[in-house]
Tab-separated table of C-alpha atoms in Angstrom:
chain	number	residue	atom	x	y	z
A	24	UNK	CA	9.126	89.656	-193.377
A	25	UNK	CA	12.722	88.690	-194.091
A	26	UNK	CA	15.551	90.688	-192.568
A	27	UNK	CA	19.063	89.257	-192.468
A	28	UNK	CA	21.039	91.758	-190.365
A	29	UNK	CA	24.001	89.683	-189.126
A	30	UNK	CA	27.431	90.018	-190.743
A	31	UNK	CA	29.754	87.286	-189.476
A	32	UNK	CA	33.078	85.742	-190.399
A	33	UNK	CA	34.290	82.188	-190.895
A	34	UNK	CA	37.060	80.260	-189.200
A	35	UNK	CA	39.574	80.096	-192.056
A	36	UNK	CA	40.211	80.092	-195.802
A	37	UNK	CA	37.932	77.082	-196.375
A	38	UNK	CA	34.356	76.673	-195.168
A	39	UNK	CA	33.763	74.210	-192.345
A	40	UNK	CA	30.491	72.414	-191.653
A	41	UNK	CA	29.731	75.010	-188.948
A	42	UNK	CA	30.568	77.878	-191.314
A	43	UNK	CA	28.125	76.535	-193.886
A	44	UNK	CA	25.420	76.130	-191.259
A	45	UNK	CA	25.874	79.690	-190.009
A	46	UNK	CA	25.919	81.186	-193.502
A	47	UNK	CA	22.554	79.545	-194.169
A	48	UNK	CA	21.007	80.843	-190.941
A	49	UNK	CA	18.022	83.054	-191.875
A	50	UNK	CA	19.457	86.007	-189.950
A	51	UNK	CA	22.818	85.931	-191.750
A	52	UNK	CA	23.071	88.594	-194.443
A	53	UNK	CA	26.783	89.234	-194.725
A	54	UNK	CA	30.271	87.764	-194.514
A	55	UNK	CA	33.365	89.735	-193.493
A	56	UNK	CA	36.833	88.491	-194.435
A	57	UNK	CA	40.177	89.051	-192.683
A	58	UNK	CA	43.843	88.289	-193.253
A	59	UNK	CA	43.398	84.748	-191.937
A	60	UNK	CA	41.136	84.003	-194.903
A	61	UNK	CA	43.993	84.748	-197.277
A	62	UNK	CA	46.362	82.188	-198.734
A	63	UNK	CA	46.228	83.149	-202.398
A	64	UNK	CA	43.890	84.786	-204.860
A	65	UNK	CA	42.392	81.621	-206.331
A	66	UNK	CA	41.448	80.245	-202.913
A	67	UNK	CA	39.957	83.592	-201.879
A	68	UNK	CA	37.851	83.652	-205.050
A	69	UNK	CA	36.748	80.046	-204.433
A	70	UNK	CA	35.830	80.840	-200.803
A	71	UNK	CA	33.632	83.765	-201.840
A	72	UNK	CA	32.023	81.761	-204.653
A	73	UNK	CA	31.185	78.874	-202.324
A	74	UNK	CA	29.703	81.216	-199.736
A	75	UNK	CA	27.532	82.889	-202.384
A	76	UNK	CA	26.426	79.526	-203.714
A	77	UNK	CA	25.056	78.787	-200.244
A	78	UNK	CA	23.514	82.244	-199.964
A	79	UNK	CA	23.177	84.067	-203.320
A	80	UNK	CA	22.249	87.419	-201.736
A	81	UNK	CA	25.160	87.304	-199.267
A	82	UNK	CA	26.997	90.632	-198.931
A	83	UNK	CA	30.748	89.884	-198.805
A	84	UNK	CA	32.751	92.609	-197.063
A	85	UNK	CA	36.309	93.384	-195.997
A	86	UNK	CA	38.286	96.087	-194.166
A	87	UNK	CA	40.625	96.971	-197.019
A	88	UNK	CA	41.643	100.627	-196.874
A	89	UNK	CA	45.274	100.738	-197.947
A	90	UNK	CA	48.212	101.455	-195.669
A	91	UNK	CA	48.279	99.310	-192.550
A	92	UNK	CA	44.658	98.176	-192.969
A	93	UNK	CA	44.854	96.062	-196.118
A	94	UNK	CA	43.879	92.405	-195.725
A	95	UNK	CA	45.224	91.083	-199.050
A	96	UNK	CA	48.730	92.147	-200.063
A	97	UNK	CA	50.264	89.406	-202.223
A	98	UNK	CA	49.536	87.400	-205.380
A	99	UNK	CA	48.941	90.483	-207.500
A	100	UNK	CA	47.125	92.798	-205.076
A	101	UNK	CA	48.406	96.365	-205.318
A	102	UNK	CA	49.963	97.830	-202.169
A	103	UNK	CA	47.914	100.962	-201.640
A	104	UNK	CA	49.143	103.958	-199.642
A	105	UNK	CA	47.579	105.144	-196.387
A	106	UNK	CA	44.937	107.806	-196.932
A	107	UNK	CA	47.094	110.459	-195.243
A	108	UNK	CA	49.315	110.417	-198.336
A	109	UNK	CA	46.393	111.701	-200.396
A	110	UNK	CA	45.936	114.491	-197.862
A	111	UNK	CA	49.611	115.378	-198.174
A	112	UNK	CA	49.286	115.441	-201.965
A	113	UNK	CA	46.256	117.744	-201.601
A	114	UNK	CA	48.469	120.304	-199.878
A	115	UNK	CA	50.740	120.357	-202.943
A	116	UNK	CA	48.173	119.933	-205.734
A	117	UNK	CA	44.523	119.582	-204.752
A	118	UNK	CA	43.190	118.506	-208.139
A	119	UNK	CA	45.948	115.945	-208.651
A	120	UNK	CA	45.025	114.557	-205.234
A	121	UNK	CA	41.377	114.095	-206.234
A	122	UNK	CA	42.445	112.241	-209.385
A	123	UNK	CA	44.821	110.039	-207.377
A	124	UNK	CA	42.033	109.321	-204.863
A	125	UNK	CA	39.700	108.173	-207.657
A	126	UNK	CA	42.488	105.999	-209.039
A	127	UNK	CA	43.079	104.446	-205.596
A	128	UNK	CA	39.366	103.725	-205.206
A	129	UNK	CA	39.183	102.136	-208.640
A	130	UNK	CA	42.245	99.918	-208.177
A	131	UNK	CA	41.148	98.812	-204.714
A	132	UNK	CA	37.564	98.155	-205.734
A	133	UNK	CA	38.325	96.449	-209.048
A	134	UNK	CA	40.825	94.034	-207.493
A	135	UNK	CA	38.404	93.061	-204.722
A	136	UNK	CA	35.481	92.758	-207.139
A	137	UNK	CA	37.546	90.435	-209.359
A	138	UNK	CA	37.629	88.052	-206.371
A	139	UNK	CA	33.875	88.357	-205.816
A	140	UNK	CA	33.777	90.813	-202.898
A	141	UNK	CA	31.045	93.436	-202.722
A	142	UNK	CA	31.939	96.108	-200.150
A	143	UNK	CA	35.018	97.541	-198.474
A	144	UNK	CA	34.579	99.344	-195.151
A	145	UNK	CA	36.041	102.616	-196.345
A	146	UNK	CA	36.524	105.579	-196.594
A	147	UNK	CA	37.672	106.592	-193.131
A	148	UNK	CA	36.055	110.001	-192.556
A	149	UNK	CA	37.649	110.567	-189.142
A	150	UNK	CA	39.682	113.749	-188.879
A	151	UNK	CA	43.406	113.612	-188.204
A	152	UNK	CA	43.408	115.363	-184.824
A	153	UNK	CA	46.716	113.706	-183.887
A	154	UNK	CA	46.257	111.787	-180.607
A	155	UNK	CA	44.291	108.811	-181.983
A	156	UNK	CA	46.670	105.922	-182.575
A	157	UNK	CA	43.937	103.690	-183.933
A	158	UNK	CA	43.096	106.259	-186.646
A	159	UNK	CA	46.459	107.936	-187.319
A	160	UNK	CA	47.467	107.815	-190.987
A	161	UNK	CA	44.190	106.118	-191.923
A	162	UNK	CA	42.692	109.641	-191.967
A	163	UNK	CA	42.963	111.876	-195.011
A	164	UNK	CA	43.430	115.212	-193.239
A	165	UNK	CA	42.529	117.415	-190.296
A	166	UNK	CA	40.245	119.673	-192.351
A	167	UNK	CA	36.749	118.146	-192.799
A	168	UNK	CA	36.407	119.883	-196.189
A	169	UNK	CA	39.532	118.168	-197.502
A	170	UNK	CA	38.349	114.846	-196.031
A	171	UNK	CA	34.987	115.199	-197.784
A	172	UNK	CA	36.492	116.028	-201.172
A	173	UNK	CA	39.086	113.252	-201.101
A	174	UNK	CA	36.558	110.722	-199.785
A	175	UNK	CA	34.096	111.657	-202.539
A	176	UNK	CA	36.837	111.218	-205.148
A	177	UNK	CA	37.795	107.848	-203.650
A	178	UNK	CA	34.161	106.717	-203.629
A	179	UNK	CA	33.873	107.712	-207.289
A	180	UNK	CA	36.616	105.186	-208.042
A	181	UNK	CA	34.870	102.526	-205.968
A	182	UNK	CA	31.613	103.245	-207.811
A	183	UNK	CA	33.309	102.885	-211.204
A	184	UNK	CA	34.607	99.474	-210.093
A	185	UNK	CA	31.147	98.360	-208.915
A	186	UNK	CA	32.048	98.257	-205.221
A	187	UNK	CA	29.967	99.654	-202.358
A	188	UNK	CA	31.466	101.976	-199.750
A	189	UNK	CA	31.080	102.630	-196.028
A	190	UNK	CA	32.000	105.899	-194.305
A	191	UNK	CA	33.339	105.473	-190.784
A	192	UNK	CA	33.334	106.100	-187.826
A	193	UNK	CA	30.287	108.360	-187.349
A	194	UNK	CA	30.209	111.017	-185.900
A	195	UNK	CA	34.015	110.904	-185.510
A	196	UNK	CA	36.670	108.806	-183.768
A	197	UNK	CA	39.721	110.944	-184.449
A	198	UNK	CA	39.391	113.334	-181.486
A	199	UNK	CA	39.792	110.661	-178.777
A	200	UNK	CA	43.052	108.892	-177.993
A	201	UNK	CA	41.527	105.677	-176.593
A	202	UNK	CA	41.168	102.642	-178.878
A	203	UNK	CA	37.622	101.241	-178.834
A	204	UNK	CA	39.021	97.784	-179.596
A	205	UNK	CA	40.208	97.747	-175.966
A	206	UNK	CA	38.178	100.340	-174.007
A	207	UNK	CA	35.282	102.762	-174.321
A	208	UNK	CA	36.532	106.154	-175.562
A	209	UNK	CA	34.713	109.268	-174.358
A	210	UNK	CA	34.449	112.483	-176.371
A	211	UNK	CA	33.179	115.325	-174.154
A	212	UNK	CA	32.470	117.872	-176.872
A	213	UNK	CA	28.950	119.108	-177.479
A	214	UNK	CA	26.774	118.414	-180.494
A	215	UNK	CA	27.368	121.816	-182.099
A	216	UNK	CA	31.157	121.394	-182.035
A	217	UNK	CA	31.009	117.842	-183.427
A	218	UNK	CA	28.588	118.764	-186.222
A	219	UNK	CA	30.757	121.707	-187.230
A	220	UNK	CA	33.901	119.592	-187.440
A	221	UNK	CA	34.120	115.776	-187.285
A	222	UNK	CA	30.565	114.979	-188.429
A	223	UNK	CA	30.513	117.580	-191.218
A	224	UNK	CA	31.663	115.169	-193.999
A	225	UNK	CA	28.632	112.949	-193.389
A	226	UNK	CA	26.261	115.762	-194.289
A	227	UNK	CA	28.284	116.849	-197.303
A	228	UNK	CA	28.436	113.222	-198.531
A	229	UNK	CA	24.853	112.264	-197.671
A	230	UNK	CA	24.007	111.413	-201.288
A	231	UNK	CA	27.351	109.713	-202.013
A	232	UNK	CA	27.746	107.329	-199.082
A	233	UNK	CA	26.247	103.881	-199.591
A	234	UNK	CA	26.617	102.981	-195.909
A	235	UNK	CA	27.935	104.331	-192.620
A	236	UNK	CA	29.523	102.718	-189.565
A	237	UNK	CA	29.153	104.487	-186.207
A	238	UNK	CA	31.945	104.751	-183.664
A	239	UNK	CA	32.108	102.771	-180.429
A	240	UNK	CA	32.572	106.114	-178.681
A	241	UNK	CA	30.425	107.780	-176.006
A	242	UNK	CA	29.594	111.475	-176.476
A	243	UNK	CA	28.011	112.123	-173.051
A	244	UNK	CA	26.858	115.666	-173.825
A	245	UNK	CA	24.702	114.195	-176.613
A	246	UNK	CA	23.780	110.696	-175.341
A	247	UNK	CA	25.001	108.340	-172.614
A	248	UNK	CA	25.064	105.452	-175.073
A	249	UNK	CA	27.837	104.858	-177.638
A	250	UNK	CA	26.897	106.183	-181.074
A	251	UNK	CA	26.186	102.709	-182.454
A	252	UNK	CA	23.499	102.135	-179.801
A	253	UNK	CA	22.081	105.656	-179.897
A	254	UNK	CA	18.831	106.515	-181.668
A	255	UNK	CA	19.730	110.159	-181.049
A	256	UNK	CA	22.859	109.825	-183.171
A	257	UNK	CA	21.617	107.366	-185.792
A	258	UNK	CA	18.048	108.497	-186.328
A	259	UNK	CA	17.828	112.111	-185.154
A	260	UNK	CA	21.253	113.320	-186.300
A	261	UNK	CA	22.499	111.006	-189.091
A	262	UNK	CA	19.193	110.374	-190.840
A	263	UNK	CA	17.119	113.331	-189.662
A	264	UNK	CA	19.537	116.237	-189.536
A	265	UNK	CA	22.178	115.134	-192.064
A	266	UNK	CA	19.787	113.393	-194.465
A	267	UNK	CA	21.620	110.088	-194.829
A	268	UNK	CA	19.578	107.475	-196.738
A	269	UNK	CA	21.850	104.418	-196.918
A	270	UNK	CA	22.594	101.438	-194.696
A	271	UNK	CA	24.043	101.657	-191.182
A	272	UNK	CA	26.409	98.940	-189.909
A	273	UNK	CA	27.270	98.517	-186.265
A	274	UNK	CA	30.992	98.353	-185.616
A	275	UNK	CA	32.306	94.959	-184.467
A	276	UNK	CA	30.272	93.800	-181.462
A	277	UNK	CA	33.159	91.640	-180.222
A	278	UNK	CA	35.301	94.718	-179.438
A	279	UNK	CA	35.864	95.587	-175.778
A	280	UNK	CA	34.161	98.937	-176.233
A	281	UNK	CA	31.270	97.503	-178.181
A	282	UNK	CA	28.912	96.103	-175.586
A	283	UNK	CA	29.514	98.525	-172.721
A	284	UNK	CA	26.265	100.446	-172.553
A	285	UNK	CA	25.461	102.779	-169.664
A	286	UNK	CA	27.783	100.961	-167.272
A	287	UNK	CA	26.830	97.377	-168.066
A	288	UNK	CA	28.192	94.779	-170.468
A	289	UNK	CA	25.604	93.248	-172.766
A	290	UNK	CA	25.657	89.784	-174.279
A	291	UNK	CA	26.132	89.473	-178.026
A	292	UNK	CA	22.459	89.031	-178.904
A	293	UNK	CA	21.275	91.770	-176.544
A	294	UNK	CA	23.875	94.159	-177.977
A	295	UNK	CA	22.822	93.300	-181.530
A	296	UNK	CA	19.137	93.846	-180.710
A	297	UNK	CA	19.908	97.191	-179.056
A	298	UNK	CA	21.961	98.336	-182.068
A	299	UNK	CA	19.168	97.331	-184.459
A	300	UNK	CA	16.558	99.106	-182.335
A	301	UNK	CA	18.715	102.247	-182.269
A	302	UNK	CA	18.851	102.437	-186.050
A	303	UNK	CA	21.517	100.041	-187.328
A	304	UNK	CA	20.458	97.973	-190.336
A	305	UNK	CA	23.253	95.404	-189.997
A	306	UNK	CA	25.354	94.197	-187.053
A	307	UNK	CA	28.898	92.816	-187.232
A	308	UNK	CA	30.450	90.107	-185.093
A	309	UNK	CA	34.085	89.547	-186.055
A	310	UNK	CA	36.910	87.149	-185.194
A	311	UNK	CA	34.766	84.807	-183.106
A	312	UNK	CA	34.370	81.893	-185.534
A	313	UNK	CA	37.971	80.768	-185.065
A	314	UNK	CA	37.859	80.417	-181.277
A	315	UNK	CA	35.856	78.225	-178.887
A	316	UNK	CA	34.125	76.496	-181.801
A	317	UNK	CA	32.412	79.747	-182.762
A	318	UNK	CA	30.280	79.716	-179.604
A	319	UNK	CA	29.866	83.503	-179.659
A	320	UNK	CA	28.552	83.446	-183.240
A	321	UNK	CA	25.937	80.814	-182.403
A	322	UNK	CA	25.043	82.708	-179.247
A	323	UNK	CA	24.355	85.823	-181.277
A	324	UNK	CA	22.414	84.107	-184.088
A	325	UNK	CA	20.307	81.923	-181.803
A	326	UNK	CA	19.852	84.637	-179.194
A	327	UNK	CA	18.735	87.163	-181.792
A	328	UNK	CA	16.254	84.614	-183.196
A	329	UNK	CA	14.898	84.032	-179.679
A	330	UNK	CA	14.594	87.773	-179.065
A	331	UNK	CA	12.726	88.145	-182.355
A	332	UNK	CA	10.287	85.401	-181.341
A	333	UNK	CA	9.766	87.158	-177.995
A	334	UNK	CA	9.257	90.574	-179.594
A	335	UNK	CA	12.632	91.831	-178.353
A	336	UNK	CA	13.420	93.262	-181.787
A	337	UNK	CA	11.435	93.625	-184.972
A	338	UNK	CA	12.616	92.742	-188.492
A	339	UNK	CA	12.724	95.770	-190.763
A	340	UNK	CA	11.814	95.693	-194.454
A	341	UNK	CA	13.538	99.075	-195.089
A	342	UNK	CA	16.713	97.742	-193.432
A	343	UNK	CA	16.681	94.664	-195.639
A	344	UNK	CA	16.168	96.846	-198.724
A	345	UNK	CA	19.174	98.934	-197.716
A	346	UNK	CA	21.264	95.756	-197.297
A	347	UNK	CA	20.278	94.448	-200.732
A	348	UNK	CA	21.043	97.839	-202.298
A	349	UNK	CA	24.708	97.337	-201.340
A	350	UNK	CA	25.031	94.303	-203.608
A	351	UNK	CA	26.738	94.988	-206.968
A	352	UNK	CA	24.560	95.630	-209.981
A	353	UNK	CA	26.955	94.224	-212.593
A	354	UNK	CA	29.172	91.125	-212.677
A	355	UNK	CA	32.888	91.701	-212.063
A	356	UNK	CA	35.700	91.249	-214.519
A	357	UNK	CA	37.874	88.207	-213.986
A	358	UNK	CA	41.369	88.930	-212.695
A	359	UNK	CA	42.903	88.258	-216.116
A	360	UNK	CA	40.386	90.573	-217.796
A	361	UNK	CA	41.127	93.259	-215.227
A	362	UNK	CA	44.874	93.047	-215.777
A	363	UNK	CA	44.357	93.908	-219.462
A	364	UNK	CA	41.752	96.618	-218.912
A	365	UNK	CA	42.949	100.082	-219.971
A	366	UNK	CA	41.009	101.881	-217.207
A	367	UNK	CA	42.749	99.746	-214.583
A	368	UNK	CA	46.176	100.300	-216.117
A	369	UNK	CA	45.514	104.037	-216.212
A	370	UNK	CA	44.409	104.071	-212.561
A	371	UNK	CA	47.568	102.199	-211.524
A	372	UNK	CA	49.676	104.915	-213.153
A	373	UNK	CA	47.775	107.632	-211.249
A	374	UNK	CA	48.314	106.188	-207.753
A	375	UNK	CA	50.203	108.522	-205.388
């Protein structure tokens, strides 16, 4: 059984010998790109094409939301607003806001697809509770109903462009002030309160979301483990109670909050195996290829292969099917074709 659950990055805008080797590892199923991979549009397109030549079923992803989280900003890429602006527009004209959200999704998705990318880790479904600096204006609104409607409109635009989506950070990161890039946030609310508020969009969007990313947050009244390592959250609540059918990504396993599980820090491979066992279909390891020769990436790939051989985790055919379902079904337009497309020009005019 094949199952390629690892999503990794590369050291820079051109593939090294080590990058090529890692992309061809049997456990590698995805590539995530960052700002350091950007020099210009033609080199980005060439990088993606070369990676897919090595691995035709490779899922190429990026965190590209608009606002302060937008990896590519020059050489023709549209500067997109933070999602909070759509929430502000909703308060003035709700239906205009849904149209603007679809336009934003289409512009974002079409521009990325023209460079060969397949998935953007958006929309952010976290609620704008106020204290979370890491979420902040990345959130649409405080009201989960508004978040769900704007996110669905945004995902409609992504769908029209041929790009897959990922709702994050399940079941909600907006209530806690701590940043899981640097520490382990703790949300002490009970399950009933979370389901009624922060997690509500995931149920309402269960047939719209292509994938979901859980939060590196501990909800101790529900489970002692962070959501991304919790079968209670991923299998019982997300899949069982809320009916989600798509793929589940771990959040970045290199983050400080990522491998702290029940008071101990796990190695990369052990953390990946635990996330997969809990219900993740894919696991991310980011920003490790460019330091120390990519030791952490090799540690995770080789360690996960060793754990598989020892029975420490089992490949999953349903997980692999969910990964492959994220790949686009139609070829993208070239950039020049996109620039002359009437639907794209119309969407540009509808941006908030």
